[in-house]
Coordinates of C-alpha atoms in Angstrom, one line a residue:
Chain A
M1 CA -55.9 2.4 25.5
S2 CA -52.3 3.7 25.9
E3 CA -50.4 6.6 24.5
L4 CA -47.2 4.7 25.4
G5 CA -48.3 1.9 23.1
F6 CA -48.7 4.3 20.2
T7 CA -45.3 5.8 21.0
F8 CA -43.6 2.4 20.8
A9 CA -45.3 1.7 17.5
V10 CA -44.1 5.0 16.1
L11 CA -40.6 4.2 17.4
G12 CA -40.7 0.9 15.4
A13 CA -41.7 2.8 12.3
A14 CA -38.9 5.3 12.8
L15 CA -36.3 2.6 13.4
A16 CA -37.4 0.8 10.3
A17 CA -36.7 4.0 8.3
I18 CA -33.6 5.2 10.1
L19 CA -31.4 2.1 10.6
P20 CA -31.5 0.5 7.1
G21 CA -31.3 4.1 5.7
M22 CA -28.0 4.6 7.6
G23 CA -26.7 1.2 6.4
S24 CA -27.6 2.0 2.8
A25 CA -26.1 5.4 2.9
E26 CA -22.8 3.9 4.1
G27 CA -23.0 1.0 1.7
V28 CA -23.8 3.2 -1.3
G29 CA -21.2 5.7 -0.2
I30 CA -18.4 3.2 0.0
A31 CA -19.4 1.5 -3.3
G32 CA -19.7 5.0 -4.9
Q33 CA -16.1 5.8 -4.0
S34 CA -14.9 2.7 -5.7
A35 CA -17.2 3.2 -8.7
A36 CA -15.9 6.8 -9.1
A37 CA -12.4 5.5 -9.1
S38 CA -13.3 2.9 -11.8
V39 CA -15.0 5.6 -14.0
S40 CA -12.0 7.9 -13.6
E41 CA -9.8 5.3 -15.2
D42 CA -12.4 3.9 -17.7
P43 CA -15.5 6.1 -18.3
S44 CA -17.1 3.3 -20.3
S45 CA -17.5 1.3 -17.0
F46 CA -20.1 3.8 -15.7
A47 CA -23.3 1.7 -16.3
K48 CA -21.9 -1.5 -14.8
V49 CA -20.4 0.1 -11.7
L50 CA -23.6 2.2 -11.2
V51 CA -25.6 -1.0 -10.8
L52 CA -23.1 -2.3 -8.2
Q53 CA -23.2 1.0 -6.4
L54 CA -27.0 1.0 -6.2
L55 CA -27.4 -2.6 -4.8
P56 CA -26.7 -1.6 -1.1
G57 CA -29.4 1.1 -1.5
T58 CA -32.3 -1.4 -1.4
Q59 CA -32.3 -1.9 2.3
G60 CA -33.2 1.8 2.7
I61 CA -36.2 1.2 0.4
Y62 CA -37.2 -1.9 2.3
G63 CA -37.1 0.0 5.6
L64 CA -39.1 2.9 4.1
L65 CA -41.7 0.4 2.9
I66 CA -42.1 -1.2 6.4
S67 CA -42.2 2.3 8.0
F68 CA -45.0 3.3 5.6
V69 CA -47.0 0.2 6.2
T70 CA -46.6 0.5 10.0
M71 CA -47.5 4.2 10.0
S72 CA -50.6 3.4 8.0
Q73 CA -51.6 0.5 10.2
I74 CA -51.2 2.4 13.5
G75 CA -53.2 5.4 12.2
L76 CA -50.4 7.9 12.0
L77 CA -51.3 8.8 8.5
G78 CA -55.0 9.2 9.4
G79 CA -57.5 7.2 11.4
D80 CA -57.6 5.9 14.9
A81 CA -54.2 6.1 16.7
N82 CA -55.3 4.4 19.9
M83 CA -53.8 1.0 20.9
S84 CA -52.7 -1.0 23.9
L85 CA -49.1 -1.0 25.2
A86 CA -48.8 -4.6 24.2
K87 CA -49.8 -3.9 20.7
G88 CA -47.5 -0.9 20.4
L89 CA -44.6 -3.1 21.6
A90 CA -45.6 -5.8 19.1
Y91 CA -45.4 -3.2 16.3
L92 CA -41.9 -2.2 17.5
A93 CA -40.8 -5.9 17.5
A94 CA -42.3 -6.4 14.1
C95 CA -40.2 -3.5 12.7
L96 CA -36.9 -4.8 14.2
P97 CA -36.0 -7.5 11.7
I98 CA -35.7 -5.1 8.8
A99 CA -34.3 -2.3 11.0
I100 CA -31.4 -4.5 12.3
V101 CA -30.8 -6.8 9.3
G102 CA -31.2 -3.8 6.9
L103 CA -28.5 -1.8 8.8
I104 CA -25.9 -4.7 8.9
S105 CA -26.6 -6.2 5.5
A106 CA -26.4 -2.8 3.7
K107 CA -22.9 -2.2 5.2
H108 CA -21.7 -5.7 4.2
Q109 CA -23.3 -5.4 0.7
G110 CA -21.4 -2.1 0.2
R111 CA -18.1 -3.9 0.9
V112 CA -19.0 -6.7 -1.5
S113 CA -20.0 -4.2 -4.1
V114 CA -16.6 -2.6 -3.8
S115 CA -15.0 -6.0 -4.3
G116 CA -17.3 -6.4 -7.4
V117 CA -16.1 -3.0 -8.8
Q118 CA -12.5 -4.0 -8.2
M119 CA -13.1 -7.4 -9.8
L120 CA -14.6 -5.6 -12.8
A121 CA -11.6 -3.4 -13.0
K122 CA -9.5 -6.6 -13.5
R123 CA -12.0 -8.6 -15.6
P124 CA -14.5 -6.3 -17.3
D125 CA -16.2 -9.3 -18.9
Q126 CA -17.3 -10.8 -15.6
F127 CA -20.1 -8.3 -14.8
G128 CA -22.7 -11.1 -14.1
K129 CA -20.5 -12.7 -11.5
A130 CA -19.6 -9.3 -10.0
M131 CA -23.4 -8.7 -9.6
I132 CA -24.1 -12.1 -8.0
F133 CA -21.8 -11.7 -5.0
P134 CA -23.5 -8.6 -3.6
A135 CA -26.9 -10.0 -4.5
M136 CA -26.3 -12.9 -2.2
V137 CA -26.2 -10.5 0.7
E138 CA -29.5 -9.1 -0.5
T139 CA -31.1 -12.4 0.3
Y140 CA -31.0 -11.7 4.1
A141 CA -32.4 -8.2 3.7
I142 CA -35.3 -9.7 1.7
L143 CA -36.0 -12.4 4.4
A144 CA -36.0 -9.7 7.1
L145 CA -38.3 -7.5 4.9
L146 CA -40.8 -10.5 4.5
I147 CA -40.8 -11.2 8.2
S148 CA -41.3 -7.5 9.1
L149 CA -44.1 -7.2 6.5
L150 CA -45.9 -10.3 7.7
A151 CA -45.5 -9.4 11.3
V152 CA -46.7 -5.8 10.9
N153 CA -49.8 -7.0 9.1
G154 CA -50.3 -9.8 11.6
V155 CA -50.1 -7.4 14.5
A156 CA -52.7 -5.1 12.8
G157 CA -55.1 -8.1 12.6
L158 CA -54.7 -9.0 16.3
T159 CA -57.8 -8.1 18.4
T160 CA -56.9 -9.8 21.7
I161 CA -54.2 -7.4 22.8
Chain B
M1 CA -13.6 7.3 5.3
A2 CA -13.0 6.1 8.8
G3 CA -14.5 2.7 8.3
E4 CA -13.0 1.9 4.9
P5 CA -10.2 4.3 4.2
Y6 CA -8.6 4.7 0.7
V7 CA -11.4 2.8 -1.1
Y8 CA -11.1 5.2 -4.1
A9 CA -7.3 4.9 -4.2
V10 CA -7.3 1.1 -3.8
T11 CA -9.7 0.8 -6.7
R12 CA -7.5 3.0 -8.9
V13 CA -4.5 0.9 -7.9
R14 CA -6.4 -2.3 -8.8
I15 CA -6.9 -1.0 -12.3
H16 CA -3.2 -0.1 -12.6
E17 CA -2.2 -3.5 -11.3
Q18 CA -3.4 -4.9 -14.6
H19 CA -0.5 -3.2 -16.3
L20 CA 2.2 -4.6 -13.9
L21 CA 4.7 -6.9 -15.7
K22 CA 3.8 -10.5 -15.0
H23 CA 6.2 -13.5 -14.6
Q24 CA 5.8 -14.3 -18.4
D25 CA 6.7 -10.7 -19.3
M26 CA 9.9 -11.0 -17.2
D27 CA 10.7 -14.2 -18.9
A28 CA 10.2 -12.6 -22.3
L29 CA 12.4 -9.7 -21.2
S30 CA 15.1 -12.1 -20.0
A31 CA 14.9 -14.1 -23.2
A32 CA 15.4 -11.0 -25.4
E33 CA 18.5 -11.2 -27.5
N34 CA 19.5 -7.6 -27.0
V35 CA 18.5 -4.3 -25.4
G36 CA 16.4 -3.3 -28.5
E37 CA 14.4 -6.5 -28.3
A38 CA 13.9 -6.0 -24.5
L39 CA 12.8 -2.4 -25.1
N40 CA 10.2 -3.7 -27.7
V41 CA 8.7 -5.9 -25.0
L42 CA 8.5 -2.9 -22.6
S43 CA 7.0 -0.7 -25.3
G44 CA 4.2 -3.2 -25.7
K45 CA 3.5 -2.8 -22.0
G46 CA 3.2 1.0 -22.1
W47 CA 6.7 2.0 -21.1
D48 CA 8.0 5.1 -22.8
V49 CA 11.0 3.6 -24.6
R50 CA 11.7 6.8 -26.5
L51 CA 13.6 7.9 -23.3
S52 CA 17.0 6.6 -22.3
P53 CA 16.7 3.5 -20.1
A54 CA 17.7 5.5 -17.0
D55 CA 15.1 8.2 -17.7
M56 CA 12.5 5.6 -18.6
I57 CA 13.0 3.9 -15.2
E58 CA 12.9 7.2 -13.4
R59 CA 9.7 8.1 -15.2
E60 CA 8.0 4.8 -14.2
L61 CA 9.0 5.4 -10.5
E62 CA 7.6 8.9 -10.7
K63 CA 4.3 7.6 -12.3
T64 CA 3.8 5.2 -9.4
W65 CA 4.0 8.0 -6.8
A66 CA 2.0 10.4 -9.0
L67 CA -0.8 7.9 -9.1
I68 CA -0.7 7.2 -5.3
A69 CA -0.5 10.9 -4.4
E70 CA -3.4 11.8 -6.8
A71 CA -5.6 8.9 -5.8
A72 CA -5.0 8.8 -2.1
G73 CA -4.8 12.6 -1.6
D74 CA -3.2 12.3 1.9
I75 CA -0.1 10.2 1.7
A76 CA 1.1 10.8 5.2
A77 CA 0.4 7.2 6.1
L78 CA 3.1 6.2 3.6
Y79 CA 5.9 8.0 5.4
V80 CA 7.8 4.8 5.9
F81 CA 8.5 4.9 2.1
R82 CA 8.7 8.6 1.7
C83 CA 11.3 9.2 4.4
A84 CA 13.9 7.4 2.3
R85 CA 13.3 10.0 -0.4
D86 CA 13.9 12.8 2.1
F87 CA 17.3 11.3 3.1
H88 CA 18.2 10.8 -0.5
N89 CA 17.4 14.4 -1.2
L90 CA 19.4 15.5 1.9
K91 CA 22.4 13.5 0.7
A92 CA 22.1 15.1 -2.8
A93 CA 21.7 18.6 -1.4
V94 CA 24.7 18.3 0.9
K95 CA 26.9 17.0 -1.9
L96 CA 25.7 19.4 -4.5
V97 CA 26.3 22.4 -2.3
Y98 CA 29.7 21.1 -1.4
L99 CA 30.6 20.6 -5.0
A100 CA 29.0 24.0 -5.9
E101 CA 26.9 22.3 -8.7
P102 CA 25.2 24.9 -10.9
A103 CA 21.6 25.4 -9.8
L104 CA 20.2 24.5 -13.3
D105 CA 21.4 20.9 -13.2
R106 CA 20.1 20.2 -9.7
E107 CA 16.6 19.1 -10.5
R108 CA 17.5 15.6 -11.7
Y109 CA 19.3 14.6 -8.5
F110 CA 16.2 15.0 -6.3
L111 CA 13.2 12.8 -5.7
P112 CA 9.7 14.2 -5.5
Y113 CA 7.0 13.0 -3.1
G114 CA 9.2 13.0 0.1
A115 CA 7.7 14.3 3.3
V116 CA 9.9 17.5 3.3
P117 CA 9.8 19.8 0.3
V118 CA 13.0 19.6 -1.8
A119 CA 13.4 23.4 -1.8
R120 CA 13.5 23.4 2.0
I121 CA 16.2 20.7 2.1
I122 CA 18.3 22.6 -0.5
A123 CA 17.9 25.9 1.4
A124 CA 19.0 24.2 4.6
A125 CA 22.1 22.8 2.9
E126 CA 22.9 26.1 1.1
N127 CA 22.6 28.1 4.4
Q128 CA 24.1 25.3 6.5
N129 CA 20.9 25.8 8.6
F130 CA 20.0 22.2 9.1
G131 CA 18.1 23.1 12.3
S132 CA 15.3 24.3 10.0
L133 CA 14.7 20.7 9.0
P134 CA 12.8 18.0 11.1
D135 CA 15.1 16.5 13.7
A136 CA 15.4 13.2 11.9
L137 CA 17.1 15.1 9.0
A138 CA 18.7 18.0 10.9
V139 CA 21.2 15.9 12.9
P140 CA 22.5 13.6 10.1
G141 CA 22.4 16.6 7.7
K142 CA 24.7 18.7 10.0
A143 CA 27.0 15.7 10.7
A144 CA 27.2 14.8 6.9
W145 CA 28.0 18.4 6.0
E146 CA 30.7 18.8 8.7
T147 CA 32.2 15.5 7.7
L148 CA 32.3 16.3 4.1
K149 CA 33.7 19.8 4.7
A150 CA 36.4 18.4 7.0
T151 CA 37.4 15.3 5.0
G152 CA 36.1 15.8 1.5
N153 CA 35.0 12.1 1.7
G154 CA 31.7 11.6 0.0
Q155 CA 31.4 8.0 1.2
L156 CA 31.6 9.0 4.8
C157 CA 28.9 11.6 4.2
E158 CA 26.7 8.8 2.6
I159 CA 27.3 6.4 5.5
I160 CA 26.0 9.0 8.0
V161 CA 22.8 9.8 6.0
D162 CA 22.1 6.2 4.9
R163 CA 22.3 5.0 8.5
A164 CA 20.0 7.7 9.7
A165 CA 17.6 6.9 6.8
L166 CA 17.4 3.2 8.0
E167 CA 16.9 4.2 11.6
E168 CA 14.1 6.6 10.5
T169 CA 12.5 4.0 8.3
Y170 CA 12.4 1.6 11.2
K171 CA 10.9 4.2 13.5
A172 CA 8.3 5.1 10.9
G173 CA 7.4 1.4 10.5
E174 CA 6.9 1.0 14.2
A175 CA 5.0 4.2 14.5
S176 CA 2.6 3.2 11.7
R177 CA 1.1 0.4 13.8
I178 CA 0.4 -1.3 10.5
P179 CA 1.9 -4.9 10.5
L180 CA 2.8 -4.8 6.8
L181 CA 4.6 -1.5 7.2
Q182 CA 6.3 -2.7 10.4
R183 CA 7.5 -5.9 8.7
Y184 CA 8.6 -3.9 5.6
A185 CA 10.7 -1.6 7.8
E186 CA 12.2 -4.5 9.8
L187 CA 13.2 -6.4 6.7
T188 CA 14.6 -3.3 5.0
V189 CA 16.7 -2.4 7.9
D190 CA 17.9 -5.9 8.8
A191 CA 18.8 -6.8 5.2
A192 CA 20.7 -3.5 4.8
N193 CA 22.6 -4.1 8.0
V194 CA 23.5 -7.7 6.9
L195 CA 24.6 -6.5 3.4
A196 CA 26.7 -3.7 5.0
A197 CA 28.3 -6.0 7.5
M198 CA 29.1 -8.4 4.6
R199 CA 30.7 -5.6 2.6
C200 CA 32.7 -4.4 5.6
Q201 CA 33.9 -8.0 6.2
K202 CA 35.2 -8.3 2.6
L203 CA 37.0 -4.9 2.9
G204 CA 38.5 -5.9 6.3
R205 CA 36.9 -3.0 8.1
D206 CA 37.4 -2.7 11.9
R207 CA 34.9 -2.6 14.7
S208 CA 34.6 1.2 15.0
F209 CA 33.8 1.4 11.2
L210 CA 31.1 -1.2 11.6
E211 CA 29.7 0.7 14.6
R212 CA 29.4 3.8 12.4
V213 CA 27.9 2.0 9.4
L214 CA 25.3 -0.3 10.9
A215 CA 21.9 1.1 12.0
D216 CA 20.8 0.9 15.6
A217 CA 17.5 -0.5 14.6
G218 CA 15.8 -3.7 13.4
R219 CA 15.4 -7.2 14.9
L220 CA 19.1 -8.2 14.7
S221 CA 21.5 -7.6 17.5
K222 CA 24.0 -5.0 16.2
K223 CA 26.6 -6.2 18.7
D224 CA 26.3 -9.9 17.5
L225 CA 26.3 -8.9 13.8
I226 CA 29.5 -6.8 14.3
N227 CA 31.1 -9.8 16.1
A228 CA 30.1 -12.0 13.2
A229 CA 31.4 -9.5 10.6
L230 CA 34.8 -9.4 12.4
G231 CA 35.1 -13.2 12.0
D232 CA 35.5 -15.3 8.9
E233 CA 33.1 -15.3 6.0
Q234 CA 31.0 -18.1 7.5
E235 CA 30.3 -16.2 10.6
I236 CA 27.5 -13.9 9.3
P237 CA 25.5 -16.8 7.7
Q238 CA 26.1 -18.7 10.9
F239 CA 24.8 -15.8 13.0
L240 CA 21.7 -15.5 10.8
R241 CA 20.8 -19.1 11.4
S242 CA 20.3 -18.2 15.1
T243 CA 17.9 -15.4 14.2
P244 CA 14.4 -15.1 12.6
Y245 CA 16.3 -14.9 9.2
A246 CA 17.6 -18.5 9.3
A247 CA 16.1 -19.0 5.8
A248 CA 18.3 -16.2 4.4
A249 CA 21.5 -17.9 5.6
A250 CA 21.8 -20.2 2.5
A251 CA 21.2 -17.3 0.2
L252 CA 23.9 -15.2 1.9
N253 CA 26.3 -18.2 1.6
E254 CA 25.7 -18.2 -2.1
S255 CA 26.3 -14.5 -2.8
P256 CA 25.1 -11.0 -1.7
S257 CA 23.0 -10.9 -5.0
A258 CA 21.2 -14.1 -3.9
F259 CA 20.6 -12.5 -0.5
E260 CA 19.1 -9.4 -2.1
R261 CA 16.9 -11.7 -4.3
W262 CA 15.8 -13.5 -1.1
R263 CA 14.9 -10.2 0.5
N264 CA 12.9 -9.1 -2.6
I265 CA 11.0 -12.4 -2.7
E266 CA 10.2 -11.8 1.0
F267 CA 8.8 -8.4 0.1
M268 CA 6.6 -10.1 -2.5
N269 CA 5.4 -12.7 0.0
L270 CA 4.7 -10.0 2.5
I271 CA 2.4 -8.1 0.1
Q272 CA 0.6 -11.1 -1.5
P273 CA -2.3 -11.1 0.9
Q274 CA -3.1 -7.5 -0.1
R275 CA -4.3 -8.7 -3.5
G276 CA -7.8 -9.3 -2.1
A277 CA -8.0 -6.2 0.2
I278 CA -10.6 -3.6 -0.8
S279 CA -9.4 -0.7 1.3
G280 CA -6.7 0.6 3.6
V281 CA -3.2 1.8 3.2
E282 CA -1.8 -1.7 2.9
P283 CA -2.8 -2.3 -0.8
L284 CA -1.3 1.1 -1.7
A285 CA 1.9 0.0 0.1
A286 CA 1.8 -3.3 -1.8
Y287 CA 1.5 -1.5 -5.1
I288 CA 4.5 0.7 -4.4
L289 CA 6.6 -2.3 -3.4
A290 CA 5.3 -4.3 -6.5
R291 CA 6.3 -1.4 -8.8
E292 CA 9.7 -0.9 -7.1
N293 CA 10.3 -4.6 -7.5
E294 CA 9.2 -4.6 -11.1
I295 CA 11.4 -1.6 -11.9
R296 CA 14.4 -3.1 -10.1
M297 CA 13.9 -6.3 -12.2
V298 CA 13.7 -4.3 -15.5
R299 CA 16.8 -2.3 -14.5
L300 CA 18.7 -5.5 -13.9
I301 CA 17.6 -7.1 -17.2
L302 CA 18.4 -4.0 -19.2
S303 CA 21.8 -3.6 -17.6
A304 CA 22.4 -7.4 -18.2
K305 CA 21.5 -6.9 -21.8
I306 CA 23.7 -3.8 -22.2
N307 CA 26.7 -5.6 -20.5
Q308 CA 25.9 -8.9 -22.4
L309 CA 25.7 -10.9 -19.2
S310 CA 24.5 -14.5 -19.4
R311 CA 20.9 -15.4 -18.7
D312 CA 22.0 -17.6 -15.8
S313 CA 23.7 -14.8 -13.9
L314 CA 20.6 -12.7 -14.6
Q315 CA 18.3 -15.4 -13.1
E316 CA 20.4 -15.4 -9.9
R317 CA 19.5 -11.8 -9.3
L318 CA 15.8 -11.7 -10.5
G319 CA 13.1 -12.3 -7.9
R320 CA 9.5 -12.9 -8.5
T321 CA 6.7 -10.6 -9.5
Y322 CA 3.6 -9.5 -7.5
V323 CA 1.0 -10.6 -10.2

């Protein structure tokens, strides 16, 4: 049993919460600036631009989910917190997909959301299309979420390391 | 802010771009039978036609800067455009003080949104204390005042300030390190130098006059341009052919108006890529240039309608729109 293994596992959970959270904060922030500008010119656009502003926020939620699952699996929220160094490192690796992809995709999604808000400013009837473009970026965050979720659960079931 | 600057301002500008006059609007304006019909078209586009044409145009220019200043907050990055306003104000202040124009009438001669407060420029001119102004304004201000006082020649005063304005514009463009602003400054200075050289050639001015008029800035060699201006009327277009402005030579051969039209089309080509940008100072600069271009075209059309010029002579001067 290794305390270092547990430390790496907690590090993985922390990164899963921190990095996508940072990306989402930046993405929602930049989209929010654009949304505020749109509402200042046309208050009736509020509902539409709010949706676009919120889209880059999902990565933070995905990160939080993985962080919770990891903490629960490693016994941080109660239970046995002992594990080998190899298992701790495996938890860390399992958290990395959502940590890294979440950070990068949230920033990019923020930029595409700004484009969507600016597109709506020109063509208010094209809300559906303005939504689809940032949603495409979401695909990669969802893929990373799936991999992290499967990997964390998979590591929990390993008994040989 | 550091990663994506001016997102708020750019979105505001995108919304206002919807109200820019399009090519079809310019066609409708050009096709108008008279000023009244042209004003009707403008009224439909939100222009305040209750004002006189001159005041209406002034109001539209002011609206552009009011929007940019409100949306961007800090407009220091747009100094390349604002410095021309400072030099205009300096020129107006020097002349008004020299002519002892009553204080009440002064407001309308000055442009807001310069980098130096108008009151400071007026105070400097009134007290002949040009040292209180930034160096770029202090030196030409003092020289313009002394020239005006000694000769009473307003044109000489204008030459001094206009040349300094061009040199400062070029310097501001270079200092911005933003390719669009650098290119704008280059094109502004080079085109102004070519037009000035052309006018001097027509008036038979000598080398020393050309040396005083032409700005020491831009991509064109001042020495070569002066030599061309001292030759026959084919020399300047010929000189241009050996420079990055070879495409402008044909326009210059046609007329100075055609050359100005070429320059304005170049400005529009320069800003076209900004239509897809989501942030940065460039889309704001593009909007300013688009509005200036639009207002210039409206001014030309209204003046053509007032003076009953033919549509053909109007087309020679009109450029193209941003949207």
